[in-house]
Coordinates of C-alpha atoms and ligand atoms in Angstrom, one line a residue:
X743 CA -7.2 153.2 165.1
X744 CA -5.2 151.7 162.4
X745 CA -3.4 149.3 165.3
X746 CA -6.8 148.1 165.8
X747 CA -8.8 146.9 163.3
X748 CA -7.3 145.7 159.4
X749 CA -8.7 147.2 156.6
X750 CA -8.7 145.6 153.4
X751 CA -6.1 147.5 151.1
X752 CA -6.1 145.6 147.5
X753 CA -9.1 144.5 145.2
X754 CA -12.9 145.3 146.3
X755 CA -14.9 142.1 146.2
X756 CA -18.5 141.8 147.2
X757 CA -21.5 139.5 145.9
X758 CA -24.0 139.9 143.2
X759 CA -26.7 141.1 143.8
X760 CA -25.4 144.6 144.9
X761 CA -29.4 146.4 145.0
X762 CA -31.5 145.0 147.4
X763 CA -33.4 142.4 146.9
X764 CA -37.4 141.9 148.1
X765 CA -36.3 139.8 150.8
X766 CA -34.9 142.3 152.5
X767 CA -37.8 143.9 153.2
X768 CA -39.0 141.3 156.1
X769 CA -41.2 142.1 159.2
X770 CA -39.5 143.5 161.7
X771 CA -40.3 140.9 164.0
X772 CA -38.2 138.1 161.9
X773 CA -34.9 139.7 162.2
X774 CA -34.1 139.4 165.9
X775 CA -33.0 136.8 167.9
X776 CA -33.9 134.8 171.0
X777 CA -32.0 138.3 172.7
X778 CA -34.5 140.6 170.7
X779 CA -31.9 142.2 168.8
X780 CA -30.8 142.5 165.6
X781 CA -27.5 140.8 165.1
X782 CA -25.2 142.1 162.4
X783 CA -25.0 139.9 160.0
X784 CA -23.1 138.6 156.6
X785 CA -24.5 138.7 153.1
X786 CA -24.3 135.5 151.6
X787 CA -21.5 135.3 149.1
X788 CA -22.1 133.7 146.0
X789 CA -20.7 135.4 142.8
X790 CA -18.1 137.9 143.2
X791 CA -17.3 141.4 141.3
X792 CA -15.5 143.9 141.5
X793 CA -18.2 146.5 142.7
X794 CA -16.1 149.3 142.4
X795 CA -15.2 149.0 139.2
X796 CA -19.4 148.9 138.1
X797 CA -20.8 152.1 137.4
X798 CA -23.2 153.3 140.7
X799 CA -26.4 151.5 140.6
X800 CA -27.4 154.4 143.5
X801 CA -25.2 156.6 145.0
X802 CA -25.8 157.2 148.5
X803 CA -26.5 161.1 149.9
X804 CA -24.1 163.0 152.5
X805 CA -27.0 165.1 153.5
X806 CA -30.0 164.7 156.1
X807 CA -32.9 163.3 154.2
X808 CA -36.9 164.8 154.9
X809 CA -37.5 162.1 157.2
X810 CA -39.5 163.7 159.9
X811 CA -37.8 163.0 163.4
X812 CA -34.6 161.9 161.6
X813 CA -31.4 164.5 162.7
X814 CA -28.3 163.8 160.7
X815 CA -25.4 166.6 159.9
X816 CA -22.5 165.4 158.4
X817 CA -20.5 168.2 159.8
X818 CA -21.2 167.3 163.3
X819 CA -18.2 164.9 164.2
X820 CA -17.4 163.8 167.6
X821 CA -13.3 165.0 167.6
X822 CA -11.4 162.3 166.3
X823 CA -8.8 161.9 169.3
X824 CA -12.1 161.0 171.7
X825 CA -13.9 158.8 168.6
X826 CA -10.7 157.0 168.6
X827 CA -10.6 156.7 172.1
X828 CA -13.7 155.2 172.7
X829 CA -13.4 153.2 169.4
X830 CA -9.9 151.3 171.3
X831 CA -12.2 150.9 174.9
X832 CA -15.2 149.2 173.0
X833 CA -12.4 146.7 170.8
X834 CA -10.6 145.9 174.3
X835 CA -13.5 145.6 176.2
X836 CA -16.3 143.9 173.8
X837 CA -14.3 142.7 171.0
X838 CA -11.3 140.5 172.0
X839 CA -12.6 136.8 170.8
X840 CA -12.4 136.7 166.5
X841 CA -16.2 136.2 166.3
X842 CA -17.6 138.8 168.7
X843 CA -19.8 141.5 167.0
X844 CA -22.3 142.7 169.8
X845 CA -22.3 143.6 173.4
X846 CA -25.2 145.0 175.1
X847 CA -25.4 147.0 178.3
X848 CA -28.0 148.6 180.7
X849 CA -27.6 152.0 182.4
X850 CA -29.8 151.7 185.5
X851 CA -33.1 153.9 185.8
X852 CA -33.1 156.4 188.1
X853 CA -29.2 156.9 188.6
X854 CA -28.2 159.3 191.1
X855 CA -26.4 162.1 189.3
X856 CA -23.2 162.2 191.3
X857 CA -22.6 158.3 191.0
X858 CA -19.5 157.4 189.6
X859 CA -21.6 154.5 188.2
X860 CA -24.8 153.9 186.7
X861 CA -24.5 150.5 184.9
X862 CA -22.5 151.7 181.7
X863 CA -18.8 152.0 181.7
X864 CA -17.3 155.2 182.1
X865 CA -16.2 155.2 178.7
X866 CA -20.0 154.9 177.4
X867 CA -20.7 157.7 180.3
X868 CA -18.3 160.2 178.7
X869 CA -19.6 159.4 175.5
X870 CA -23.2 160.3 176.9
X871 CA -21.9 163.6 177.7
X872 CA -19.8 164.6 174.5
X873 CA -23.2 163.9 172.6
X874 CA -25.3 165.5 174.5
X875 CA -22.9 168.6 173.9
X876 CA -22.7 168.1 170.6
X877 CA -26.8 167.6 169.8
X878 CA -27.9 170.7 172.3
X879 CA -27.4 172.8 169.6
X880 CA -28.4 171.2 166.9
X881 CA -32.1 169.7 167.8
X882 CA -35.3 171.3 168.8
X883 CA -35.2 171.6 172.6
X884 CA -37.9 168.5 172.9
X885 CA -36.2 166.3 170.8
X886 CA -32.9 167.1 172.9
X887 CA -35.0 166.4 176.1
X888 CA -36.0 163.5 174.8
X889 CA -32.3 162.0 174.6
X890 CA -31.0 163.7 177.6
X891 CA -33.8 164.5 180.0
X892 CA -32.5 166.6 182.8
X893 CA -31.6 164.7 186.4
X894 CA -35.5 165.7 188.2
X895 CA -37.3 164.7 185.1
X896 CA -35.7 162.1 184.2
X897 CA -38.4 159.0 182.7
X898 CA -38.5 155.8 184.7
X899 CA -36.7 153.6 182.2
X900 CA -33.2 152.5 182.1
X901 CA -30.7 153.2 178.9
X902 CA -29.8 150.5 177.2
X903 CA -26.3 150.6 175.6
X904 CA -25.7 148.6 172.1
X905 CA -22.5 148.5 170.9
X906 CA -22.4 146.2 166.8
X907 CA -19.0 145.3 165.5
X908 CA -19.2 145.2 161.4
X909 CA -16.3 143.8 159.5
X910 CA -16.7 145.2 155.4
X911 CA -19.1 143.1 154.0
X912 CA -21.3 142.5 156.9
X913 CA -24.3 144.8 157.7
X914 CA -28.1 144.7 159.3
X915 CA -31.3 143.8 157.9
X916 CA -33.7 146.5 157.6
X917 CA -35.8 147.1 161.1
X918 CA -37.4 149.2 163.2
X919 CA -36.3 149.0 166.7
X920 CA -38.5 146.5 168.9
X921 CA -41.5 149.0 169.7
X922 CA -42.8 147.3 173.2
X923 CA -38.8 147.0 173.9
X924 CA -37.4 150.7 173.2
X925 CA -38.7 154.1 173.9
X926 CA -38.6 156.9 171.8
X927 CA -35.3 158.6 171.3
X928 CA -32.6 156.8 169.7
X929 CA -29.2 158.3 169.6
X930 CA -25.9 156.5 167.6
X931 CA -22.5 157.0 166.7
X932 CA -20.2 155.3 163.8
X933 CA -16.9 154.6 164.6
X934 CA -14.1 153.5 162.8
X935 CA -15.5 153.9 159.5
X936 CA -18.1 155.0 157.4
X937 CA -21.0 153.2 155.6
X938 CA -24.6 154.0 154.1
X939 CA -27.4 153.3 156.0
X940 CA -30.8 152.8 154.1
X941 CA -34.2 154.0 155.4
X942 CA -37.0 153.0 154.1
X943 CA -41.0 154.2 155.0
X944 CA -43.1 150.8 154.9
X945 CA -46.6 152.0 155.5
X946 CA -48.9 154.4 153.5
X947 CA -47.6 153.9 150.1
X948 CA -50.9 155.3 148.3
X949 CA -50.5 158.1 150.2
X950 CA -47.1 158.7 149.6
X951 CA -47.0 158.2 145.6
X952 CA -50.2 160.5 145.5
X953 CA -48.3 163.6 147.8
X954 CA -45.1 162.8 145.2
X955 CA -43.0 161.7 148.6
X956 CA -39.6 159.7 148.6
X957 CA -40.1 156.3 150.5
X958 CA -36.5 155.6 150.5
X959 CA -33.4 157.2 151.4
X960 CA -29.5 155.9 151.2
X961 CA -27.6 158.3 153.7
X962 CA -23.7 157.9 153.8
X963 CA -23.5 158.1 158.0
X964 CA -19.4 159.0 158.2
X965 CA -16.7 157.9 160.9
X966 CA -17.5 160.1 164.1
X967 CA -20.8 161.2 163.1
X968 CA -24.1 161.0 165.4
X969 CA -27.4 159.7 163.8
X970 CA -30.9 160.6 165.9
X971 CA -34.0 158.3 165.5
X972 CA -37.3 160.3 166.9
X973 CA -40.9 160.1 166.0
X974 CA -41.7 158.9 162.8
X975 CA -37.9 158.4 161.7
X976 CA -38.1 155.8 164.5
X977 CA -41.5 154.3 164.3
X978 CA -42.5 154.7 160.9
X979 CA -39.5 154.0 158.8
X980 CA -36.9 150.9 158.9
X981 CA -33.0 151.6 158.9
X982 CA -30.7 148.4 157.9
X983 CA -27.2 148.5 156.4
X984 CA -26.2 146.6 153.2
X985 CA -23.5 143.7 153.7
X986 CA -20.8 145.5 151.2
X987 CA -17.3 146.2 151.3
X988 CA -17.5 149.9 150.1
X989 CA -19.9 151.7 147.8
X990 CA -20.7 154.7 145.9
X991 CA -21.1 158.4 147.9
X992 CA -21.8 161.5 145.9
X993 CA -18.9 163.7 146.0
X994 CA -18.2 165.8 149.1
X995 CA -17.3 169.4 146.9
X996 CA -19.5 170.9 144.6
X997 CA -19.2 169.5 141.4
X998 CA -17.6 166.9 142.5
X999 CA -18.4 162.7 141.0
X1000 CA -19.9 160.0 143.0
X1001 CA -16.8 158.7 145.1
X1002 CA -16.5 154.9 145.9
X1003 CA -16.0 154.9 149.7
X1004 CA -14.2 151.1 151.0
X1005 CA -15.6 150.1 154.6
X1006 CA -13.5 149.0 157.3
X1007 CA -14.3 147.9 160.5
X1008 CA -17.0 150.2 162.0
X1009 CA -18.3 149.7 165.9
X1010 CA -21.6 151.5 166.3
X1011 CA -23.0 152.2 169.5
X1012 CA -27.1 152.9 169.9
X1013 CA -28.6 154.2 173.0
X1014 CA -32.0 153.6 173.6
X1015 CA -34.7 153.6 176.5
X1016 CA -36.3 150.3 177.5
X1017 CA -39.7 150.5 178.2
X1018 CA -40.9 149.7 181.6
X1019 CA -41.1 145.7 182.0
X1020 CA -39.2 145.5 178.8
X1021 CA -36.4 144.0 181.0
X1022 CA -38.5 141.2 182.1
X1023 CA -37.5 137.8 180.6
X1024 CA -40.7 136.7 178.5
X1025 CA -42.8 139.8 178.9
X1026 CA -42.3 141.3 175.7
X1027 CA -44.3 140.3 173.1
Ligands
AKG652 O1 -25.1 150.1 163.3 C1 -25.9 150.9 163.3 O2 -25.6 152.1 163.2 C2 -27.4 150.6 163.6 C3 -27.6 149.5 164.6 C4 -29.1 149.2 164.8 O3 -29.9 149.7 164.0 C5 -29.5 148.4 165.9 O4 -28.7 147.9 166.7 O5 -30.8 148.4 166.1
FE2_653 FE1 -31.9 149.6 164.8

């Protein structure tokens, strides 16, 4: 891994302001382009600080928050010799020109089981298979259905593969995943490093302030952990990623201070289901 990407070793700079500001909490709708998808993309710099060095405005949770339909444990690590692995096959095959950062691919509908091929490379395949390992497991037997429906059963869509490239800084504006595009189900991974991903619940505020209910939830997501988006975690709440170079993470003993964790480069990869017709050019919203 570390003959792949660069990390930054010396002073932590990042821009002011380090909490979010209003404007990221934009329609959905306004964050993707012409391709429908949300492109990672850079903060703005504008004055510089060293973050690390501030005390922790928030510090961001290791644990699975109460989001219904949201399955996150931070024990649950794909091994590291695979995550590397597929880490070096996404840089060599997506990633070569300086200012790549996305690569999309289609797995088709419908695949026959003993197919070498479906669409995805077998990289991605394998990848499919050590998660699907990994979540049985963990997840209620519908949700697990959901993300790997068995051969006979299978729904009539095709998976869609997307694989983000964030350099530190960089991140994603809070969304929720195109809902005439994507099914439910959402699987991902984090690769070659850590970093906090925010979710916030948009709708129902009343509601929530009168039940006494959290509406927004920093969850550190670490290298070679798997992240599921179902039901209301998917539909109901957004996900983004700040554009810092590192940031505060409670401590991972008991007892133990916030710790300030330094991003490198992190690949993600996202599987989803596209609707039916969602792969028709112009037929989407
Ligand atoms: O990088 C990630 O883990 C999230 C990516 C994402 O939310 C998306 O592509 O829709
Ligand atoms: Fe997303």
């Amino acid at each position: 891994m570390a003959a792949i990407v660069q990390r930054p070793q010396l002073a932590v700079l990042t821009s002011l302001p380090s909490e979010p500001s209003s404007d990221d909490t934009m329609s959905p709708n306004s964050l993707f382009d012409e391709s429908g998808e949300p492109s990672p993309a850079v903060t703005p710099a504008s004055i510089t600080v060293r973050d690390s060095l501030l005390p922790p405005a928030s510090i961001a949770q290791r644990t699975a928050p109460p989001i219904p339909g949201l399955y996150f444990d931070p024990t649950l690590r794909l091994p590291p010799e695979f995550a590397t692995s597929v880490l070096q096959q996404c840089m060599a095959t997506f990633f070569t020109q300086p200012d790549a950062n996305q690569a999309m691919l289609f797995g088709r509908a419908h695949a026959d089981p003993a197919s070498t091929s479906d669409g995805l490379p077998p990289f991605l395949r394998a990848l499919l298979a050590h998660v699907d390992a990994l979540l049985r497991p963990l997840l209620p037997p519908a949700t697990h259905g959901l993300l790997f429906p068995p051969p006979s059963g299978g729904p009539p869509c095709a998976r869609q593969a997307i694989v983000n490239l964030y350099r530190p800084g960089e991140g994603i504006a809070p969304h929720v995943d195109l809902l005439r595009r994507f099914g439910d189900g959402i699987v991902g991974v984090s690769l070659g490093s850590g970093c906090v991903m925010n979710f916030r619940r948009e709708d129902e505020a009343d509601a929530d302030a009168e039940a006494g209910l959290e509406r927004t939830w920093d969850v550190f997501l670490p290298e070679g952990s798997v992240l599921v988006l179902s039901g209301d975690a998917r539909y109901r709440w957004t996900h983004g990623i700040e554009g810092r170079v590192g940031e505060w993470v409670e401590g991972e003993g008991e007892g133990t201070g916030a710790q300030w964790v330094q991003r490198g480069v992190r690949v993600s990869i996202t599987f989803r289901w596209l609707l039916p017709g969602a792969d028709i050019v112009g037929g989407m919203e």
